[in-house]
Amino acid sequence: SGNSIDGIRLYGAATTENVIAGNLIGIDITGMASLYNGDNGISIQNGSFENRIGGDTGEERNIISGNDINGIYINDSDNNEIVGNFIGLDASGMTAVPNAEKGIYIVNSNDNTIGYESSYEPSNFISGNQYGVVITGDIPDPGDPPGTIYDVSMGNWIRYNAIGFNYGGEPAGNTNEGVLISVNSQQNKVGPNNWISYNGTHGVRIDTPLSYYNRIYENYIFENDGKGISLTNG
């Protein structure tokens, strides 16, 4: 915590099979107040793969909150796992300590998993941020020549999370969408068993005509300020 750029950065294709567990990232030693990193809490970039953030036990939980940009940022990196963390909450899980932008931001990346394979309780609590989880590929520019090939985000899986709740099951909504699947995002899955509620706009939004074959299934989506599921040219 308190770094001028990222709290933790994994970078490059030779950076693989690392475990980040049991840390306070963007929050002070009490676990209750922001001691923000100037960029992201954790960033995984440029081909780093098969890393794990968090784990199955309370001792492995990271508190990733209060950062100046995103809690977790994944760019051009595949097959990473995010499990068992508080993202946007304090160490008790009860009070919001927001990351300034996204709780989790996935860009041009494939086959990353957010949440357990199965669980009787939520894996990650992603709450209190501007956005909960955002997945996007390349954003086209009007000046791009015909035939331009864009990178996509494909095959990412969001499952068994609480998005907009605190650890006690009370409202702690993200300001905008709980989950936003944006431009050039294809074949991603939201479900099963995400609890997505109390967010400031829609629970889940799929946006732009370049995002297709995404699947939203077997979730509990209620009490969001907008629609439960919004399909905008999706």
PDB file of C-alpha atoms in Angstrom:
ATOM      1  CA  SER A   1       0.000   0.000   0.000  1.00  0.00           C
ATOM      2  CA  GLY A   2       0.970   3.644  -0.445  1.00  0.00           C
ATOM      3  CA  ASN A   3       2.991   3.124  -3.623  1.00  0.00           C
ATOM      4  CA  SER A   4       3.099   5.723  -6.393  1.00  0.00           C
ATOM      5  CA  ILE A   5       2.106   3.230  -9.111  1.00  0.00           C
ATOM      6  CA  ASP A   6       0.762  -0.344  -8.809  1.00  0.00           C
ATOM      7  CA  GLY A   7       0.841  -2.124  -5.490  1.00  0.00           C
ATOM      8  CA  ILE A   8       1.835  -5.430  -7.152  1.00  0.00           C
ATOM      9  CA  ARG A   9       2.654  -5.918 -10.833  1.00  0.00           C
ATOM     10  CA  LEU A  10       3.110  -9.211 -12.714  1.00  0.00           C
ATOM     11  CA  TYR A  11       4.499  -8.517 -16.173  1.00  0.00           C
ATOM     12  CA  GLY A  12       5.505 -10.648 -19.136  1.00  0.00           C
ATOM     13  CA  ALA A  13       5.084 -14.189 -20.394  1.00  0.00           C
ATOM     14  CA  ALA A  14       7.872 -15.488 -18.140  1.00  0.00           C
ATOM     15  CA  THR A  15       5.847 -14.392 -15.103  1.00  0.00           C
ATOM     16  CA  THR A  16       3.595 -17.330 -14.323  1.00  0.00           C
ATOM     17  CA  GLU A  17       2.207 -19.548 -11.543  1.00  0.00           C
ATOM     18  CA  ASN A  18       2.536 -16.875  -8.861  1.00  0.00           C
ATOM     19  CA  VAL A  19       0.215 -16.685  -5.849  1.00  0.00           C
ATOM     20  CA  ILE A  20      -0.779 -13.359  -4.286  1.00  0.00           C
ATOM     21  CA  ALA A  21      -2.482 -14.137  -0.983  1.00  0.00           C
ATOM     22  CA  GLY A  22      -3.077 -12.649   2.445  1.00  0.00           C
ATOM     23  CA  ASN A  23      -2.219  -9.026   1.647  1.00  0.00           C
ATOM     24  CA  LEU A  24      -3.568  -5.560   2.360  1.00  0.00           C
ATOM     25  CA  ILE A  25      -3.390  -3.790  -1.006  1.00  0.00           C
ATOM     26  CA  GLY A  26      -4.405  -0.140  -0.991  1.00  0.00           C
ATOM     27  CA  ILE A  27      -5.461  -0.183   2.628  1.00  0.00           C
ATOM     28  CA  ASP A  28      -3.607   0.589   5.870  1.00  0.00           C
ATOM     29  CA  ILE A  29      -2.342  -1.852   8.497  1.00  0.00           C
ATOM     30  CA  THR A  30      -5.604  -1.639  10.454  1.00  0.00           C
ATOM     31  CA  GLY A  31      -7.449  -2.929   7.392  1.00  0.00           C
ATOM     32  CA  MET A  32     -10.006  -0.175   7.777  1.00  0.00           C
ATOM     33  CA  ALA A  33      -8.788   2.931   5.904  1.00  0.00           C
ATOM     34  CA  SER A  34      -7.368   3.683   2.478  1.00  0.00           C
ATOM     35  CA  LEU A  35      -3.594   3.909   1.991  1.00  0.00           C
ATOM     36  CA  TYR A  36      -3.944   3.964  -1.744  1.00  0.00           C
ATOM     37  CA  ASN A  37      -1.610   2.899  -4.494  1.00  0.00           C
ATOM     38  CA  GLY A  38      -1.359   5.538  -7.223  1.00  0.00           C
ATOM     39  CA  ASP A  39      -2.460   3.213 -10.024  1.00  0.00           C
ATOM     40  CA  ASN A  40      -3.923  -0.283  -9.592  1.00  0.00           C
ATOM     41  CA  GLY A  41      -3.871  -2.495  -6.552  1.00  0.00           C
ATOM     42  CA  ILE A  42      -2.698  -5.477  -8.636  1.00  0.00           C
ATOM     43  CA  SER A  43      -1.869  -5.448 -12.346  1.00  0.00           C
ATOM     44  CA  ILE A  44      -1.206  -8.511 -14.514  1.00  0.00           C
ATOM     45  CA  GLN A  45       0.029  -7.529 -17.973  1.00  0.00           C
ATOM     46  CA  ASN A  46       1.798  -8.412 -21.203  1.00  0.00           C
ATOM     47  CA  GLY A  47       1.237 -12.162 -21.264  1.00  0.00           C
ATOM     48  CA  SER A  48       1.590 -13.131 -17.602  1.00  0.00           C
ATOM     49  CA  PHE A  49      -0.530 -16.253 -17.104  1.00  0.00           C
ATOM     50  CA  GLU A  50      -1.796 -18.887 -14.653  1.00  0.00           C
ATOM     51  CA  ASN A  51      -1.414 -16.696 -11.577  1.00  0.00           C
ATOM     52  CA  ARG A  52      -3.759 -16.812  -8.589  1.00  0.00           C
ATOM     53  CA  ILE A  53      -5.000 -13.871  -6.558  1.00  0.00           C
ATOM     54  CA  GLY A  54      -6.434 -15.037  -3.214  1.00  0.00           C
ATOM     55  CA  GLY A  55      -7.382 -18.536  -2.170  1.00  0.00           C
ATOM     56  CA  ASP A  56      -9.835 -20.800  -0.413  1.00  0.00           C
ATOM     57  CA  THR A  57      -9.206 -19.719   3.202  1.00  0.00           C
ATOM     58  CA  GLY A  58      -9.573 -16.520   5.168  1.00  0.00           C
ATOM     59  CA  GLU A  59      -5.793 -16.388   5.623  1.00  0.00           C
ATOM     60  CA  GLU A  60      -5.359 -16.252   1.846  1.00  0.00           C
ATOM     61  CA  ARG A  61      -7.859 -13.442   1.352  1.00  0.00           C
ATOM     62  CA  ASN A  62      -6.513 -10.185  -0.062  1.00  0.00           C
ATOM     63  CA  ILE A  63      -8.118  -6.881   0.858  1.00  0.00           C
ATOM     64  CA  ILE A  64      -7.845  -4.923  -2.407  1.00  0.00           C
ATOM     65  CA  SER A  65      -9.463  -1.590  -1.720  1.00  0.00           C
ATOM     66  CA  GLY A  66      -8.950   2.153  -1.785  1.00  0.00           C
ATOM     67  CA  ASN A  67      -6.683   2.221  -4.842  1.00  0.00           C
ATOM     68  CA  ASP A  68      -6.510   5.264  -7.095  1.00  0.00           C
ATOM     69  CA  ILE A  69      -7.547   3.439 -10.283  1.00  0.00           C
ATOM     70  CA  ASN A  70      -8.622  -0.236 -10.281  1.00  0.00           C
ATOM     71  CA  GLY A  71      -8.485  -2.942  -7.676  1.00  0.00           C
ATOM     72  CA  ILE A  72      -7.259  -5.595 -10.155  1.00  0.00           C
ATOM     73  CA  TYR A  73      -6.226  -4.836 -13.750  1.00  0.00           C
ATOM     74  CA  ILE A  74      -5.585  -7.660 -16.250  1.00  0.00           C
ATOM     75  CA  ASN A  75      -4.374  -6.688 -19.742  1.00  0.00           C
ATOM     76  CA  ASP A  76      -3.256  -9.110 -22.465  1.00  0.00           C
ATOM     77  CA  SER A  77      -2.954 -11.930 -19.932  1.00  0.00           C
ATOM     78  CA  ASP A  78      -4.810 -15.237 -19.857  1.00  0.00           C
ATOM     79  CA  ASN A  79      -5.816 -18.049 -17.501  1.00  0.00           C
ATOM     80  CA  ASN A  80      -5.494 -16.169 -14.223  1.00  0.00           C
ATOM     81  CA  GLU A  81      -7.710 -16.879 -11.203  1.00  0.00           C
ATOM     82  CA  ILE A  82      -9.226 -14.439  -8.692  1.00  0.00           C
ATOM     83  CA  VAL A  83     -10.793 -16.140  -5.653  1.00  0.00           C
ATOM     84  CA  GLY A  84     -11.722 -15.320  -2.086  1.00  0.00           C
ATOM     85  CA  ASN A  85     -10.965 -11.575  -1.950  1.00  0.00           C
ATOM     86  CA  PHE A  86     -12.589  -8.410  -0.654  1.00  0.00           C
ATOM     87  CA  ILE A  87     -12.420  -5.853  -3.480  1.00  0.00           C
ATOM     88  CA  GLY A  88     -13.698  -2.427  -2.429  1.00  0.00           C
ATOM     89  CA  LEU A  89     -14.400  -3.328   1.208  1.00  0.00           C
ATOM     90  CA  ASP A  90     -12.401  -3.064   4.427  1.00  0.00           C
ATOM     91  CA  ALA A  91     -10.886  -6.070   6.201  1.00  0.00           C
ATOM     92  CA  SER A  92     -14.117  -6.761   8.088  1.00  0.00           C
ATOM     93  CA  GLY A  93     -15.973  -6.912   4.785  1.00  0.00           C
ATOM     94  CA  MET A  94     -18.618  -4.617   6.182  1.00  0.00           C
ATOM     95  CA  THR A  95     -17.636  -1.081   5.105  1.00  0.00           C
ATOM     96  CA  ALA A  96     -16.848   0.222   1.623  1.00  0.00           C
ATOM     97  CA  VAL A  97     -13.317   1.487   0.914  1.00  0.00           C
ATOM     98  CA  PRO A  98     -13.791   1.992  -2.820  1.00  0.00           C
ATOM     99  CA  ASN A  99     -11.317   1.568  -5.603  1.00  0.00           C
ATOM    100  CA  ALA A 100     -11.719   4.746  -7.653  1.00  0.00           C
ATOM    101  CA  GLU A 101     -12.689   3.014 -10.915  1.00  0.00           C
ATOM    102  CA  LYS A 102     -13.256  -0.719 -11.428  1.00  0.00           C
ATOM    103  CA  GLY A 103     -13.064  -3.455  -8.864  1.00  0.00           C
ATOM    104  CA  ILE A 104     -11.768  -5.805 -11.591  1.00  0.00           C
ATOM    105  CA  TYR A 105     -10.891  -4.610 -15.108  1.00  0.00           C
ATOM    106  CA  ILE A 106     -10.095  -7.197 -17.809  1.00  0.00           C
ATOM    107  CA  VAL A 107      -8.806  -5.919 -21.176  1.00  0.00           C
ATOM    108  CA  ASN A 108      -7.876  -7.993 -24.252  1.00  0.00           C
ATOM    109  CA  SER A 109      -7.544 -11.117 -22.121  1.00  0.00           C
ATOM    110  CA  ASN A 110      -8.981 -14.626 -22.279  1.00  0.00           C
ATOM    111  CA  ASP A 111     -10.043 -17.456 -19.980  1.00  0.00           C
ATOM    112  CA  ASN A 112      -9.595 -15.676 -16.671  1.00  0.00           C
ATOM    113  CA  THR A 113     -11.779 -16.894 -13.811  1.00  0.00           C
ATOM    114  CA  ILE A 114     -13.350 -14.720 -11.127  1.00  0.00           C
ATOM    115  CA  GLY A 115     -14.713 -16.927  -8.355  1.00  0.00           C
ATOM    116  CA  TYR A 116     -14.644 -20.522  -7.173  1.00  0.00           C
ATOM    117  CA  GLU A 117     -15.570 -23.499  -9.318  1.00  0.00           C
ATOM    118  CA  SER A 118     -18.314 -24.213  -6.776  1.00  0.00           C
ATOM    119  CA  SER A 119     -19.129 -22.903  -3.331  1.00  0.00           C
ATOM    120  CA  TYR A 120     -21.847 -22.662  -0.697  1.00  0.00           C
ATOM    121  CA  GLU A 121     -20.977 -19.001  -0.115  1.00  0.00           C
ATOM    122  CA  PRO A 122     -19.696 -16.193  -2.342  1.00  0.00           C
ATOM    123  CA  SER A 123     -16.064 -16.245  -3.383  1.00  0.00           C
ATOM    124  CA  ASN A 124     -15.112 -12.618  -4.016  1.00  0.00           C
ATOM    125  CA  PHE A 125     -17.008  -9.672  -2.574  1.00  0.00           C
ATOM    126  CA  ILE A 126     -16.752  -6.941  -5.233  1.00  0.00           C
ATOM    127  CA  SER A 127     -18.554  -3.931  -3.856  1.00  0.00           C
ATOM    128  CA  GLY A 128     -18.399  -0.191  -3.326  1.00  0.00           C
ATOM    129  CA  ASN A 129     -16.393   0.643  -6.462  1.00  0.00           C
ATOM    130  CA  GLN A 130     -17.378   2.747  -9.493  1.00  0.00           C
ATOM    131  CA  TYR A 131     -17.920  -0.514 -11.428  1.00  0.00           C
ATOM    132  CA  GLY A 132     -17.789  -4.048 -10.098  1.00  0.00           C
ATOM    133  CA  VAL A 133     -16.308  -6.061 -12.999  1.00  0.00           C
ATOM    134  CA  VAL A 134     -15.636  -4.704 -16.509  1.00  0.00           C
ATOM    135  CA  ILE A 135     -14.533  -6.866 -19.455  1.00  0.00           C
ATOM    136  CA  THR A 136     -13.554  -5.244 -22.755  1.00  0.00           C
ATOM    137  CA  GLY A 137     -11.591  -5.816 -25.934  1.00  0.00           C
ATOM    138  CA  ASP A 138     -10.146  -3.248 -28.318  1.00  0.00           C
ATOM    139  CA  ILE A 139     -12.222  -0.121 -28.818  1.00  0.00           C
ATOM    140  CA  PRO A 140     -12.506   0.689 -32.554  1.00  0.00           C
ATOM    141  CA  ASP A 141     -11.529   4.139 -33.743  1.00  0.00           C
ATOM    142  CA  PRO A 142     -13.549   5.795 -36.541  1.00  0.00           C
ATOM    143  CA  GLY A 143     -10.295   6.321 -38.425  1.00  0.00           C
ATOM    144  CA  ASP A 144      -9.350   2.633 -38.489  1.00  0.00           C
ATOM    145  CA  PRO A 145      -9.003   1.278 -42.050  1.00  0.00           C
ATOM    146  CA  PRO A 146     -11.422  -1.371 -43.344  1.00  0.00           C
ATOM    147  CA  GLY A 147     -10.420  -4.866 -42.331  1.00  0.00           C
ATOM    148  CA  THR A 148      -8.754  -3.832 -39.075  1.00  0.00           C
ATOM    149  CA  ILE A 149      -8.509  -6.820 -36.737  1.00  0.00           C
ATOM    150  CA  TYR A 150      -9.269  -6.047 -33.118  1.00  0.00           C
ATOM    151  CA  ASP A 151      -8.204  -7.918 -30.005  1.00  0.00           C
ATOM    152  CA  VAL A 152     -11.058  -9.432 -28.021  1.00  0.00           C
ATOM    153  CA  SER A 153     -11.674 -10.587 -24.475  1.00  0.00           C
ATOM    154  CA  MET A 154     -13.042 -14.110 -24.691  1.00  0.00           C
ATOM    155  CA  GLY A 155     -13.904 -16.988 -22.388  1.00  0.00           C
ATOM    156  CA  ASN A 156     -13.672 -15.145 -19.076  1.00  0.00           C
ATOM    157  CA  TRP A 157     -15.887 -16.579 -16.343  1.00  0.00           C
ATOM    158  CA  ILE A 158     -17.534 -14.758 -13.411  1.00  0.00           C
ATOM    159  CA  ARG A 159     -19.084 -17.195 -10.909  1.00  0.00           C
ATOM    160  CA  TYR A 160     -19.985 -17.508  -7.211  1.00  0.00           C
ATOM    161  CA  ASN A 161     -19.393 -13.853  -6.293  1.00  0.00           C
ATOM    162  CA  ALA A 162     -21.233 -11.178  -4.344  1.00  0.00           C
ATOM    163  CA  ILE A 163     -21.298  -7.967  -6.390  1.00  0.00           C
ATOM    164  CA  GLY A 164     -22.932  -5.102  -4.501  1.00  0.00           C
ATOM    165  CA  PHE A 165     -23.152  -6.746  -1.055  1.00  0.00           C
ATOM    166  CA  ASN A 166     -20.943  -6.525   1.987  1.00  0.00           C
ATOM    167  CA  TYR A 167     -19.840  -9.607   3.940  1.00  0.00           C
ATOM    168  CA  GLY A 168     -22.914  -9.366   6.144  1.00  0.00           C
ATOM    169  CA  GLY A 169     -25.264  -9.468   3.147  1.00  0.00           C
ATOM    170  CA  GLU A 170     -26.144  -5.783   3.399  1.00  0.00           C
ATOM    171  CA  PRO A 171     -26.151  -3.274   0.494  1.00  0.00           C
ATOM    172  CA  ALA A 172     -22.733  -1.996  -0.619  1.00  0.00           C
ATOM    173  CA  GLY A 173     -23.425  -1.303  -4.265  1.00  0.00           C
ATOM    174  CA  ASN A 174     -21.020  -0.286  -6.968  1.00  0.00           C
ATOM    175  CA  THR A 175     -21.860   3.178  -8.323  1.00  0.00           C
ATOM    176  CA  ASN A 176     -22.481   2.007 -11.899  1.00  0.00           C
ATOM    177  CA  GLU A 177     -22.940  -1.541 -13.246  1.00  0.00           C
ATOM    178  CA  GLY A 178     -22.193  -4.594 -11.199  1.00  0.00           C
ATOM    179  CA  VAL A 179     -20.885  -6.312 -14.359  1.00  0.00           C
ATOM    180  CA  LEU A 180     -20.234  -4.565 -17.690  1.00  0.00           C
ATOM    181  CA  ILE A 181     -19.303  -6.632 -20.745  1.00  0.00           C
ATOM    182  CA  SER A 182     -18.193  -4.033 -23.248  1.00  0.00           C
ATOM    183  CA  VAL A 183     -16.783  -3.754 -26.770  1.00  0.00           C
ATOM    184  CA  ASN A 184     -15.245  -6.802 -28.504  1.00  0.00           C
ATOM    185  CA  SER A 185     -16.040  -9.180 -25.643  1.00  0.00           C
ATOM    186  CA  GLN A 186     -17.236 -12.603 -26.742  1.00  0.00           C
ATOM    187  CA  GLN A 187     -18.147 -15.973 -25.228  1.00  0.00           C
ATOM    188  CA  ASN A 188     -17.766 -14.775 -21.651  1.00  0.00           C
ATOM    189  CA  LYS A 189     -19.925 -16.258 -18.876  1.00  0.00           C
ATOM    190  CA  VAL A 190     -21.635 -14.643 -15.896  1.00  0.00           C
ATOM    191  CA  GLY A 191     -22.874 -17.470 -13.694  1.00  0.00           C
ATOM    192  CA  PRO A 192     -23.761 -19.552 -11.927  1.00  0.00           C
ATOM    193  CA  ASN A 193     -24.567 -18.240  -8.477  1.00  0.00           C
ATOM    194  CA  ASN A 194     -23.480 -14.636  -8.563  1.00  0.00           C
ATOM    195  CA  TRP A 195     -25.448 -12.358  -6.251  1.00  0.00           C
ATOM    196  CA  ILE A 196     -25.616  -9.018  -8.095  1.00  0.00           C
ATOM    197  CA  SER A 197     -27.628  -6.368  -6.285  1.00  0.00           C
ATOM    198  CA  TYR A 198     -27.790  -2.771  -5.032  1.00  0.00           C
ATOM    199  CA  ASN A 199     -25.681  -1.391  -7.875  1.00  0.00           C
ATOM    200  CA  GLY A 200     -26.282   2.175  -9.060  1.00  0.00           C
ATOM    201  CA  THR A 201     -27.307   1.374 -12.634  1.00  0.00           C
ATOM    202  CA  HIS A 202     -27.823  -2.112 -14.102  1.00  0.00           C
ATOM    203  CA  GLY A 203     -26.913  -5.387 -12.504  1.00  0.00           C
ATOM    204  CA  VAL A 204     -25.339  -6.712 -15.726  1.00  0.00           C
ATOM    205  CA  ARG A 205     -24.967  -4.814 -19.001  1.00  0.00           C
ATOM    206  CA  ILE A 206     -23.751  -6.149 -22.345  1.00  0.00           C
ATOM    207  CA  ASP A 207     -22.900  -3.264 -24.637  1.00  0.00           C
ATOM    208  CA  THR A 208     -22.110  -2.701 -28.347  1.00  0.00           C
ATOM    209  CA  PRO A 209     -22.834  -4.889 -31.386  1.00  0.00           C
ATOM    210  CA  LEU A 210     -19.292  -6.313 -31.267  1.00  0.00           C
ATOM    211  CA  SER A 211     -19.996  -8.284 -28.083  1.00  0.00           C
ATOM    212  CA  TYR A 212     -21.827 -11.548 -28.708  1.00  0.00           C
ATOM    213  CA  TYR A 213     -22.232 -15.155 -27.575  1.00  0.00           C
ATOM    214  CA  ASN A 214     -21.905 -14.061 -23.957  1.00  0.00           C
ATOM    215  CA  ARG A 215     -23.949 -16.052 -21.451  1.00  0.00           C
ATOM    216  CA  ILE A 216     -25.685 -14.883 -18.254  1.00  0.00           C
ATOM    217  CA  TYR A 217     -27.264 -17.718 -16.303  1.00  0.00           C
ATOM    218  CA  GLU A 218     -28.381 -18.965 -12.875  1.00  0.00           C
ATOM    219  CA  ASN A 219     -27.671 -15.770 -10.946  1.00  0.00           C
ATOM    220  CA  TYR A 220     -29.541 -13.824  -8.277  1.00  0.00           C
ATOM    221  CA  ILE A 221     -29.956 -10.314  -9.721  1.00  0.00           C
ATOM    222  CA  PHE A 222     -32.274  -7.915  -7.888  1.00  0.00           C
ATOM    223  CA  GLU A 223     -32.640  -4.441  -6.349  1.00  0.00           C
ATOM    224  CA  ASN A 224     -30.333  -2.693  -8.797  1.00  0.00           C
ATOM    225  CA  ASP A 225     -31.269   0.898  -9.686  1.00  0.00           C
ATOM    226  CA  GLY A 226     -31.535   0.083 -13.410  1.00  0.00           C
ATOM    227  CA  LYS A 227     -32.402  -3.184 -15.106  1.00  0.00           C
ATOM    228  CA  GLY A 228     -31.312  -6.528 -13.805  1.00  0.00           C
ATOM    229  CA  ILE A 229     -29.866  -7.354 -17.237  1.00  0.00           C
ATOM    230  CA  SER A 230     -29.487  -4.702 -19.934  1.00  0.00           C
ATOM    231  CA  LEU A 231     -28.649  -5.671 -23.517  1.00  0.00           C
ATOM    232  CA  THR A 232     -27.551  -2.580 -25.447  1.00  0.00           C
ATOM    233  CA  ASN A 233     -26.906  -3.645 -29.038  1.00  0.00           C
ATOM    234  CA  GLY A 234     -25.312  -6.756 -27.507  1.00  0.00           C
TER     235      GLY A 234
END
